[in-house]
Coordinates of C-alpha atoms and ligand atoms in Angstrom, one line a residue:
X1 CA -19.8 16.2 8.4
X2 CA -16.2 17.4 9.1
X3 CA -16.9 20.8 6.6
X4 CA -20.2 21.3 9.1
X5 CA -18.2 21.1 12.0
X6 CA -15.4 23.5 11.3
X7 CA -17.9 26.0 9.9
X8 CA -20.4 25.8 12.7
X9 CA -18.8 28.0 15.7
X10 CA -21.6 26.6 18.0
X11 CA -20.9 23.6 17.6
X12 CA -17.3 23.5 17.9
X13 CA -17.3 24.2 21.9
X14 CA -20.2 20.8 21.6
X15 CA -18.2 19.0 20.1
X16 CA -14.6 19.9 22.2
X17 CA -16.6 19.3 25.6
X18 CA -17.8 15.8 24.3
X19 CA -13.8 14.7 22.6
X20 CA -12.9 15.5 25.8
X21 CA -15.8 13.5 27.7
X22 CA -14.7 10.7 24.7
X23 CA -11.4 10.3 25.2
X24 CA -11.3 10.4 29.5
X25 CA -13.4 7.4 29.4
X26 CA -11.5 6.1 26.4
X27 CA -8.8 5.9 28.3
X28 CA -10.3 4.1 30.9
X29 CA -11.3 1.6 29.0
X30 CA -8.3 0.9 26.7
X31 CA -6.7 0.6 31.1
X32 CA -9.7 -2.2 31.5
X33 CA -9.3 -4.3 28.2
X34 CA -8.2 -8.0 28.6
X35 CA -7.9 -10.4 26.5
X36 CA -9.1 -11.7 22.8
X37 CA -12.4 -11.2 24.9
X38 CA -13.6 -7.7 23.8
X39 CA -11.5 -7.2 20.8
X40 CA -14.4 -5.9 18.7
X41 CA -15.9 -8.9 16.0
X42 CA -14.9 -5.8 13.2
X43 CA -10.5 -6.9 14.1
X44 CA -11.5 -10.7 14.2
X45 CA -12.0 -10.9 10.0
X46 CA -8.9 -10.0 8.6
X47 CA -7.4 -13.2 8.5
X48 CA -3.7 -13.2 8.6
X49 CA -1.2 -14.7 6.6
X50 CA 1.9 -15.8 6.5
X51 CA 3.4 -15.3 3.3
X52 CA 1.8 -11.5 3.7
X53 CA 3.1 -10.7 6.7
X54 CA 6.5 -12.4 6.4
X55 CA 6.7 -10.4 2.7
X56 CA 5.4 -6.7 5.2
X57 CA 8.1 -7.3 7.8
X58 CA 10.8 -7.4 5.2
X59 CA 9.1 -5.8 2.6
X60 CA 7.6 -2.5 4.4
X61 CA 10.5 -2.0 6.8
X62 CA 13.0 1.3 6.6
X63 CA 15.9 0.1 5.1
X64 CA 19.8 1.8 5.2
X65 CA 19.9 1.5 1.8
X66 CA 18.6 0.1 -1.1
X67 CA 19.0 -3.3 -1.8
X68 CA 18.9 -5.7 -4.9
X69 CA 15.1 -7.6 -5.2
X70 CA 15.1 -11.4 -6.5
X71 CA 13.3 -11.6 -9.6
X72 CA 9.3 -13.0 -9.8
X73 CA 8.4 -16.0 -9.2
X74 CA 4.9 -16.8 -8.5
X75 CA 4.4 -13.8 -6.0
X76 CA 5.4 -11.6 -8.8
X77 CA 4.7 -8.5 -7.6
X78 CA 5.3 -8.8 -4.6
X79 CA 9.3 -9.1 -3.4
X80 CA 10.6 -5.8 -4.9
X81 CA 8.0 -4.3 -3.1
X82 CA 9.5 -1.4 -0.8
X83 CA 9.7 0.8 1.4
X84 CA 8.9 4.3 0.1
X85 CA 9.7 5.4 3.0
X86 CA 14.4 6.0 2.8
X87 CA 15.4 7.1 6.1
X88 CA 19.4 6.9 4.9
X89 CA 21.2 10.0 3.7
X90 CA 22.5 7.0 0.9
X91 CA 20.8 8.8 -2.2
X92 CA 18.7 6.6 -4.0
X93 CA 18.7 7.8 -7.6
X94 CA 21.7 10.1 -8.7
X95 CA 21.1 13.5 -8.7
X96 CA 23.8 15.1 -10.3
X97 CA 21.6 14.4 -13.7
X98 CA 18.6 16.7 -12.0
X99 CA 19.2 17.9 -9.5
X100 CA 18.2 21.6 -10.5
X101 CA 15.3 20.7 -11.5
X102 CA 12.2 22.1 -9.2
X103 CA 8.4 21.6 -9.7
X104 CA 6.6 24.3 -10.3
X105 CA 3.3 25.6 -9.6
X106 CA -0.1 24.4 -11.4
X107 CA -2.9 25.3 -9.2
X108 CA -6.2 24.4 -9.8
X109 CA -5.5 20.8 -10.7
X110 CA -9.1 18.3 -10.4
X111 CA -10.3 15.2 -11.1
X112 CA -11.1 16.4 -14.7
X113 CA -7.6 16.5 -15.8
X114 CA -6.3 12.8 -15.1
X115 CA -7.0 9.9 -16.5
X116 CA -6.8 7.2 -14.1
X117 CA -5.1 3.3 -15.4
X118 CA -7.1 1.1 -13.5
X119 CA -5.6 -2.4 -13.8
X120 CA -7.1 -6.1 -13.3
X121 CA -7.4 -9.4 -14.6
X122 CA -9.8 -11.7 -16.3
X123 CA -8.9 -14.0 -13.7
X124 CA -9.1 -11.3 -10.4
X125 CA -12.0 -9.2 -12.0
X126 CA -15.3 -10.2 -10.6
X127 CA -13.7 -10.6 -7.7
X128 CA -11.8 -7.8 -6.7
X129 CA -13.5 -4.4 -9.5
X130 CA -17.2 -4.4 -8.5
X131 CA -16.4 -2.7 -4.9
X132 CA -14.2 -0.2 -6.7
X133 CA -17.5 0.7 -9.2
X134 CA -19.2 2.5 -6.3
X135 CA -16.1 3.7 -4.3
X136 CA -12.6 4.5 -6.2
X137 CA -14.3 5.3 -10.0
X138 CA -17.7 7.0 -7.7
X139 CA -18.5 9.7 -10.7
X140 CA -18.6 12.4 -8.0
X141 CA -15.2 10.9 -7.5
X142 CA -13.8 11.1 -10.9
X143 CA -15.4 11.6 -14.0
X144 CA -16.7 7.9 -15.8
X145 CA -15.4 9.8 -18.9
X146 CA -11.6 10.0 -16.7
X147 CA -11.0 6.7 -15.5
X148 CA -10.2 3.3 -18.9
X149 CA -10.3 0.1 -17.2
X150 CA -7.5 -2.8 -18.3
X151 CA -8.2 -6.0 -18.4
X152 CA -6.6 -8.8 -20.1
X153 CA -10.3 -10.0 -21.4
X154 CA -12.9 -7.3 -22.7
X155 CA -16.0 -7.6 -20.5
X156 CA -19.2 -5.3 -19.9
X157 CA -20.6 -4.1 -16.7
X158 CA -22.9 -1.8 -15.9
X159 CA -21.9 1.6 -18.3
X160 CA -18.1 0.5 -17.9
X161 CA -16.5 -1.3 -20.9
X162 CA -13.1 -2.8 -19.8
X163 CA -10.7 -2.9 -22.7
X164 CA -8.5 -6.1 -23.2
X165 CA -5.1 -4.1 -23.2
X166 CA -3.4 -7.1 -25.0
X167 CA -5.7 -7.2 -27.9
X168 CA -3.4 -6.5 -30.1
X169 CA 0.0 -7.7 -28.9
X170 CA 2.5 -9.0 -31.8
X171 CA 2.1 -12.4 -33.0
X172 CA 5.5 -13.3 -31.7
X173 CA 4.4 -12.7 -27.9
X174 CA 1.6 -14.5 -28.6
X175 CA 3.6 -17.7 -29.3
X176 CA 5.5 -17.1 -26.0
X177 CA 4.7 -19.9 -22.9
X178 CA 4.3 -17.9 -20.8
X179 CA 0.9 -16.0 -22.7
X180 CA -0.2 -19.3 -22.8
X181 CA -3.0 -17.6 -20.8
X182 CA -4.1 -14.9 -23.2
X183 CA -5.5 -17.8 -25.2
X184 CA -6.5 -19.5 -23.3
X185 CA -9.0 -17.6 -21.6
X186 CA -11.6 -18.0 -24.9
X187 CA -11.5 -21.4 -23.9
X188 CA -13.5 -20.5 -20.9
X189 CA -16.2 -18.0 -21.9
X190 CA -16.3 -21.0 -25.2
X191 CA -17.3 -23.6 -22.6
X192 CA -20.0 -22.1 -20.4
X193 CA -16.8 -20.9 -16.8
X194 CA -16.7 -19.0 -14.5
X195 CA -13.4 -17.5 -13.6
X196 CA -15.7 -16.1 -10.6
X197 CA -14.3 -18.3 -7.4
X198 CA -17.5 -17.1 -5.7
X199 CA -18.2 -19.7 -4.3
X200 CA -21.2 -21.1 -6.8
X201 CA -22.0 -23.7 -9.1
X202 CA -20.0 -23.6 -11.9
X203 CA -17.0 -21.8 -10.3
X204 CA -13.9 -22.7 -12.1
X205 CA -10.1 -21.1 -11.2
X206 CA -9.6 -19.8 -14.6
X207 CA -7.0 -20.1 -16.7
X208 CA -3.8 -21.1 -14.7
X209 CA -0.6 -18.1 -14.1
X210 CA -3.4 -15.8 -14.9
X211 CA -0.9 -12.9 -13.8
X212 CA 1.8 -14.3 -15.9
X213 CA 0.1 -11.9 -17.9
X214 CA 0.4 -8.9 -15.9
X215 CA 4.0 -7.9 -17.2
X216 CA 3.0 -7.5 -20.5
X217 CA 0.4 -5.0 -19.9
X218 CA 2.2 -1.4 -18.7
X219 CA 4.2 -0.8 -21.7
X220 CA 0.7 -1.4 -23.3
X221 CA -1.8 0.2 -21.0
X222 CA 0.5 4.1 -20.6
X223 CA 1.6 3.5 -24.1
X224 CA -3.1 3.0 -25.1
X225 CA -4.3 5.8 -22.5
X226 CA -1.4 8.5 -23.6
X227 CA -2.5 7.9 -27.1
X228 CA -6.3 8.2 -26.2
X229 CA -6.4 11.0 -23.5
X230 CA -3.7 13.8 -25.5
X231 CA -5.6 16.1 -23.2
X232 CA -4.7 14.3 -19.7
X233 CA -1.4 16.2 -18.0
X234 CA -1.1 13.3 -15.9
X235 CA -1.9 9.5 -16.0
X236 CA -2.6 8.3 -12.1
X237 CA -2.0 4.1 -12.5
X238 CA -4.2 1.8 -9.9
X239 CA -4.4 -2.1 -9.5
X240 CA -7.6 -3.5 -8.3
X241 CA -5.4 -4.3 -5.2
X242 CA -5.0 -1.3 -4.2
X243 CA -7.0 2.4 -3.0
X244 CA -5.7 5.6 -4.1
X245 CA -6.2 8.7 -1.9
X246 CA -7.2 11.1 -5.0
X247 CA -8.4 13.8 -3.4
X248 CA -4.7 12.9 -2.0
X249 CA -3.1 12.5 -4.6
X250 CA -4.3 15.5 -7.4
X251 CA -3.1 17.9 -4.3
X252 CA 0.0 16.4 -3.9
X253 CA 0.8 17.0 -8.2
X254 CA -0.8 20.2 -8.6
X255 CA 3.3 20.6 -7.0
X256 CA 4.2 19.3 -10.1
X257 CA 4.7 20.5 -13.8
X258 CA 2.8 18.6 -15.8
X259 CA 5.3 19.4 -19.1
X260 CA 7.9 19.0 -17.9
X261 CA 8.8 14.9 -16.9
X262 CA 7.5 13.3 -13.9
X263 CA 7.5 10.1 -12.4
X264 CA 6.1 9.6 -8.8
X265 CA 5.2 6.6 -6.6
X266 CA 6.9 4.0 -4.9
X267 CA 10.8 3.4 -5.4
X268 CA 11.5 -0.1 -6.2
X269 CA 14.2 -1.6 -8.0
X270 CA 15.5 -4.4 -9.3
X271 CA 18.1 -4.7 -11.7
X272 CA 19.7 -1.6 -10.9
X273 CA 16.7 0.5 -12.3
X274 CA 14.6 1.9 -10.1
X275 CA 11.0 2.4 -10.7
X276 CA 8.0 3.1 -9.2
X277 CA 6.0 0.2 -7.5
X278 CA 3.0 -0.8 -9.6
X279 CA 0.1 -1.7 -6.6
X280 CA 1.3 1.3 -4.6
X281 CA 0.7 3.0 -7.1
X282 CA 2.3 6.6 -9.6
X283 CA 1.4 9.3 -11.2
X284 CA 3.4 9.7 -15.3
X285 CA 2.8 13.3 -16.4
X286 CA 1.4 14.1 -20.3
X287 CA 5.5 16.0 -20.4
X288 CA 6.9 12.6 -19.3
X289 CA 4.3 10.5 -21.8
X290 CA 5.8 13.1 -25.0
X291 CA 9.4 12.1 -24.0
X292 CA 8.9 8.6 -24.1
X293 CA 5.5 6.7 -25.5
X294 CA 5.2 10.1 -27.5
X295 CA 8.1 9.9 -29.2
X296 CA 8.1 7.0 -30.3
X297 CA 4.9 4.8 -31.9
X298 CA 7.4 1.3 -31.4
X299 CA 8.7 1.6 -27.5
X300 CA 6.3 -0.9 -27.0
X301 CA 7.4 -3.4 -30.0
X302 CA 10.8 -2.0 -28.8
X303 CA 10.8 -3.6 -25.7
X304 CA 9.2 -7.3 -25.9
X305 CA 12.0 -9.0 -25.7
X306 CA 12.1 -7.2 -22.9
X307 CA 9.3 -8.5 -21.6
X308 CA 9.4 -11.7 -22.1
X309 CA 13.0 -12.4 -19.8
X310 CA 11.9 -10.0 -17.0
X311 CA 9.4 -10.6 -14.4
X312 CA 7.6 -7.2 -13.1
X313 CA 5.7 -4.8 -15.6
X314 CA 5.9 -2.4 -13.6
X315 CA 10.2 -2.3 -13.8
X316 CA 9.9 -3.3 -17.5
X317 CA 8.0 0.1 -17.7
X318 CA 10.7 2.1 -15.9
X319 CA 13.2 0.4 -17.8
X320 CA 12.4 1.5 -21.0
X321 CA 10.9 5.4 -19.3
X322 CA 14.8 6.1 -18.4
X323 CA 15.9 4.8 -22.3
X324 CA 14.2 7.9 -22.8
X325 CA 15.1 10.0 -19.9
X326 CA 12.5 9.4 -17.7
X327 CA 13.4 9.1 -14.1
X328 CA 12.3 8.0 -11.2
X329 CA 11.3 10.8 -8.3
X330 CA 14.2 12.7 -9.4
X331 CA 15.6 13.8 -6.2
X332 CA 17.4 11.9 -4.1
X333 CA 16.7 14.0 -0.1
X334 CA 14.2 15.0 -1.1
X335 CA 10.4 13.7 1.2
X336 CA 8.5 14.4 -1.3
X337 CA 9.5 10.9 -2.4
X338 CA 9.7 9.5 1.1
X339 CA 5.8 8.9 2.1
X340 CA 2.5 8.2 0.6
X341 CA 2.2 5.2 -1.7
X342 CA 2.7 2.2 0.0
X343 CA 3.4 -1.0 -1.0
X344 CA 1.8 -2.6 1.6
X345 CA -2.1 -2.2 3.5
X346 CA -2.4 0.0 6.7
X347 CA -2.3 -3.4 8.7
X348 CA 1.2 -4.1 7.7
X349 CA 3.1 -1.5 7.9
X350 CA 4.6 0.8 9.5
X351 CA 2.6 4.4 12.2
X352 CA 6.2 6.1 12.8
X353 CA 6.9 9.4 14.9
X354 CA 8.5 9.6 11.4
X355 CA 4.9 9.1 8.5
X356 CA 2.9 10.5 11.5
X357 CA 2.0 13.5 9.3
X358 CA 2.8 13.1 6.3
X359 CA 0.3 12.6 3.3
X360 CA -1.4 8.7 2.9
X361 CA -2.1 8.6 -0.9
X362 CA -2.4 4.6 -2.0
X363 CA -2.9 1.3 -0.1
X364 CA -2.2 -2.0 -1.5
X365 CA -2.8 -5.3 -0.9
X366 CA -6.1 -3.9 0.0
X367 CA -9.0 -6.2 1.1
X368 CA -12.7 -4.7 -0.5
X369 CA -13.4 -4.5 2.7
X370 CA -10.9 -1.5 3.8
X371 CA -10.9 -0.3 0.2
X372 CA -14.9 0.7 1.9
X373 CA -13.4 1.5 4.3
X374 CA -11.3 4.2 3.2
X375 CA -13.6 5.5 0.9
X376 CA -15.6 6.6 3.7
X377 CA -13.2 7.6 5.7
X378 CA -12.0 9.8 2.1
X379 CA -16.0 11.1 2.6
X380 CA -16.0 12.6 5.6
X381 CA -12.7 14.2 4.8
X382 CA -12.1 17.5 4.3
X383 CA -9.1 18.2 1.8
X384 CA -9.1 21.6 2.7
X385 CA -8.0 22.1 5.5
X386 CA -5.1 19.1 5.4
X387 CA -4.3 15.9 3.3
X388 CA -5.3 12.3 5.5
X389 CA -2.2 11.6 6.9
X390 CA -1.4 8.6 8.5
X391 CA -2.0 10.3 12.1
X392 CA -5.4 10.2 10.4
X393 CA -5.5 6.1 9.3
X394 CA -4.4 5.5 12.4
X395 CA -6.6 6.4 14.4
X396 CA -9.4 5.8 12.3
X397 CA -8.4 2.0 11.8
X398 CA -5.5 1.0 14.0
X399 CA -6.7 2.7 16.6
X400 CA -9.3 0.5 17.7
X401 CA -7.7 -1.9 17.7
X402 CA -4.7 -1.8 20.0
X403 CA -5.5 -3.1 23.2
X404 CA -2.8 -3.5 26.5
X405 CA -2.2 -6.6 26.3
X406 CA -4.2 -9.5 23.6
X407 CA -3.5 -13.4 23.3
X408 CA -3.8 -14.8 20.0
X409 CA -2.5 -11.7 18.1
X410 CA 0.9 -12.2 16.1
X411 CA 4.6 -11.2 16.1
X412 CA 4.8 -8.2 13.6
X413 CA 6.9 -6.8 16.9
X414 CA 10.9 -6.8 15.6
X415 CA 13.2 -3.5 16.1
X416 CA 14.4 -5.3 19.8
X417 CA 14.1 -9.4 20.0
X418 CA 15.5 -10.2 23.3
X419 CA 14.8 -15.3 23.9
X420 CA 16.6 -16.6 26.3
X421 CA 19.5 -17.6 24.2
X422 CA 21.0 -14.0 23.5
X423 CA 19.7 -11.9 27.1
X424 CA 23.0 -12.3 28.0
X425 CA 24.9 -10.5 25.8
X426 CA 21.8 -8.3 24.5
X427 CA 22.8 -4.6 25.0
X428 CA 19.6 -1.8 25.9
X429 CA 19.0 1.2 24.5
X430 CA 19.7 3.6 26.1
X431 CA 16.2 5.1 26.8
X432 CA 16.0 2.0 28.8
X433 CA 15.6 2.5 32.6
X434 CA 17.3 -0.8 33.8
X435 CA 19.0 -3.0 32.4
X436 CA 17.9 -5.3 34.2
X437 CA 14.2 -5.8 33.4
X438 CA 15.4 -5.3 29.6
X439 CA 17.5 -8.8 29.9
X440 CA 14.8 -11.0 31.2
X441 CA 11.7 -9.6 28.6
X442 CA 12.5 -13.3 27.8
X443 CA 10.9 -15.0 30.7
X444 CA 7.0 -14.2 30.6
X445 CA 4.4 -12.1 29.2
X446 CA 5.0 -9.9 32.5
X447 CA 8.0 -9.5 31.9
X448 CA 8.0 -8.8 28.6
X449 CA 5.1 -6.1 29.2
X450 CA 7.6 -4.6 31.3
X451 CA 10.4 -4.5 29.0
X452 CA 8.2 -2.5 26.5
X453 CA 7.8 -0.2 29.4
X454 CA 11.3 0.6 30.6
X455 CA 12.4 1.3 27.4
X456 CA 10.5 4.9 26.4
X457 CA 10.5 4.3 22.4
X458 CA 8.6 1.4 23.3
X459 CA 4.5 1.3 21.9
X460 CA 4.8 -2.1 21.3
X461 CA 5.8 -5.8 22.1
X462 CA 5.3 -9.3 21.7
X463 CA 5.5 -13.0 23.3
X464 CA 6.4 -16.7 22.4
X465 CA 7.6 -18.7 24.5
X466 CA 10.6 -17.6 25.3
X467 CA 10.9 -15.0 23.6
X468 CA 10.0 -11.2 23.0
X469 CA 9.9 -8.6 20.8
X470 CA 10.0 -5.3 20.6
X471 CA 9.5 -2.4 18.8
X472 CA 9.3 2.1 18.7
X473 CA 7.0 1.5 15.7
X474 CA 3.6 0.3 15.9
X475 CA 2.2 -2.5 13.5
X476 CA -1.0 -3.7 13.5
X477 CA -1.2 -6.9 11.9
X478 CA -4.0 -9.1 12.4
X479 CA -4.6 -11.8 15.4
X480 CA -5.7 -15.5 14.9
X481 CA -9.6 -15.8 15.7
X482 CA -11.2 -18.0 17.4
X483 CA -11.7 -21.8 16.0
X484 CA -9.3 -21.0 13.1
X485 CA -6.9 -24.7 12.9
X486 CA -3.4 -22.5 13.8
X487 CA -4.6 -22.6 17.7
X488 CA -4.0 -26.0 17.7
X489 CA -0.9 -26.1 16.3
X490 CA 1.3 -23.1 17.5
X491 CA 1.6 -22.1 20.7
X492 CA 0.0 -18.8 22.2
X493 CA 0.8 -15.4 20.7
X494 CA 1.1 -12.5 23.0
X495 CA 1.1 -9.3 22.0
X496 CA 0.6 -5.6 23.6
X497 CA 0.2 -1.9 22.9
X498 CA 0.5 1.2 24.3
X499 CA -1.2 3.7 23.0
X500 CA -1.0 6.4 24.8
X501 CA 3.0 7.0 24.1
X502 CA 2.0 6.9 20.4
X503 CA -0.6 9.8 21.5
X504 CA 2.1 12.0 22.4
X505 CA 4.4 11.6 18.6
X506 CA 3.4 15.3 17.1
X507 CA 3.9 17.3 13.8
X508 CA 7.6 18.4 13.9
Ligands
NAG601 C1 -6.2 -1.9 -30.8 O1 -5.8 -1.4 -32.5 C2 -6.7 -1.4 -32.6 C3 -6.4 -0.7 -34.3 O2 -5.5 0.3 -34.6 C4 -6.8 0.2 -32.1 O3 -8.4 0.5 -32.4 C5 -7.3 -0.5 -30.3 O4 -7.4 0.9 -29.6 C6 -6.0 -0.5 -30.1 N1 -5.7 -1.6 -28.4 C7 -4.9 -1.3 -27.7 C8 -5.4 -1.8 -27.1 O5 -4.5 -0.5 -27.7
NAG602 C1 6.5 -15.3 14.1 O1 7.7 -15.4 14.9 C2 9.1 -16.3 15.2 C3 10.2 -16.8 15.2 O2 11.2 -15.7 15.0 C4 8.6 -17.2 12.6 O3 9.3 -18.3 13.1 C5 7.0 -17.2 12.4 O4 7.0 -17.2 11.4 C6 6.7 -15.8 12.5 N1 5.2 -15.5 12.1 C7 4.6 -14.2 12.1 C8 3.0 -14.3 11.3 O5 5.3 -13.4 11.6

């Protein structure tokens, strides 16, 4: 539709008139927005999860400098997810060894040139994979032959043969306690049990601790993909709870020479190893594969002990690649590595002036419903016109939920916090018109909103008891829907946005 719109001159003036009218009406609507009653039914479906929110709050904010990630326990993949945005000037990767390396142009890349390595697991496959079969993996987007689905149990879904990537694991690893869920999986099938959790009789949660197997998969996946698809220029990794905007990624990778060593994604670090965060998706060039896995048929076995001793498969892969001279990202102050591959989904990450016009490559922790929405947006997009950017995600999936004020909505604003106890001492930013208004922010919902309005950069605020939080970035979060038990156990949060200020954000 968009393509047609751009190409048809007769429709353009009409379209602009219509758009002007819609924007006009929309402005009036915003002014009249009341509390929750007016939220579209869609808005309350995303059930907030304190854990995700908490990890998002710590993980997805721009950091001043790298922080050592904690090794992993239950939420194995969650803790080391760090933002792909690193605003500080501090180098994130030592630049000395690779300063001279610049990407070469390799125009004309398509999904025929890549292999998509799709990772899932037996305990989540039936819940997470089907949505991707009709979206991410649809044949008009990427050829079946260019996709390999990796799990820890072999299955067949229609034309898809799902590979048990742990099938060739050594005897030594098989005896590891952490590997037990793999050995137990066969018993589920043998006893007619379903690890589907679809709320249908016969469901079981599957072998407990199935996620522990995750770390064992990364090296065999990359090894297998490279050996079986030696003609691919790029190996792109994605997880079953991610969405990758492939057309954006393919255009991004065109800037790099696939025969050189490139390992690109969202930066994460553990134990001083820099690596691409798995959930955010990443790309490995054929050059990087040959330099590592290609040069050493025993790479997987070589890192068995390291795998046993560490928690995250993406870290293990990054560590192994580094041993073969494949560095993550490669440059330091290069903005190409700052944005795009995201460790969270669109509703638990931030939108700001700095990422507004940057391309979006992925979202992680995606619900099936969001996968469907991202896919629809992608299908409607004319990538020859320009890449899909943060501002487009904002327009399509964030802005429709924003209200000038809404009750029972989470407290995601956090740049400035004013409460009764600190109000006397807080320093107002220089762009705040009135210090008095700023320091009174804790007194009421109205006072909090007034303080936000008085601060030129403020785009959202939230209020709870005697705490007013304000931020210069948009963070959608999620509300607490009617009937949710949390409404019984908490005071009411009230949040608000100033979306008109966002409309002034432009592209530098
Ligand atoms: C396991 O080994 C067999 C035999 O060598 C091979 O055909 C298969 O591709 C291997 N599987 C994986 C996941 O590497
Ligand atoms: C909201 O803020 C309060 C106080 O800072 C905190 O205890 C709570 O965990 C926050 N809730 C969410 C969902 O972030």
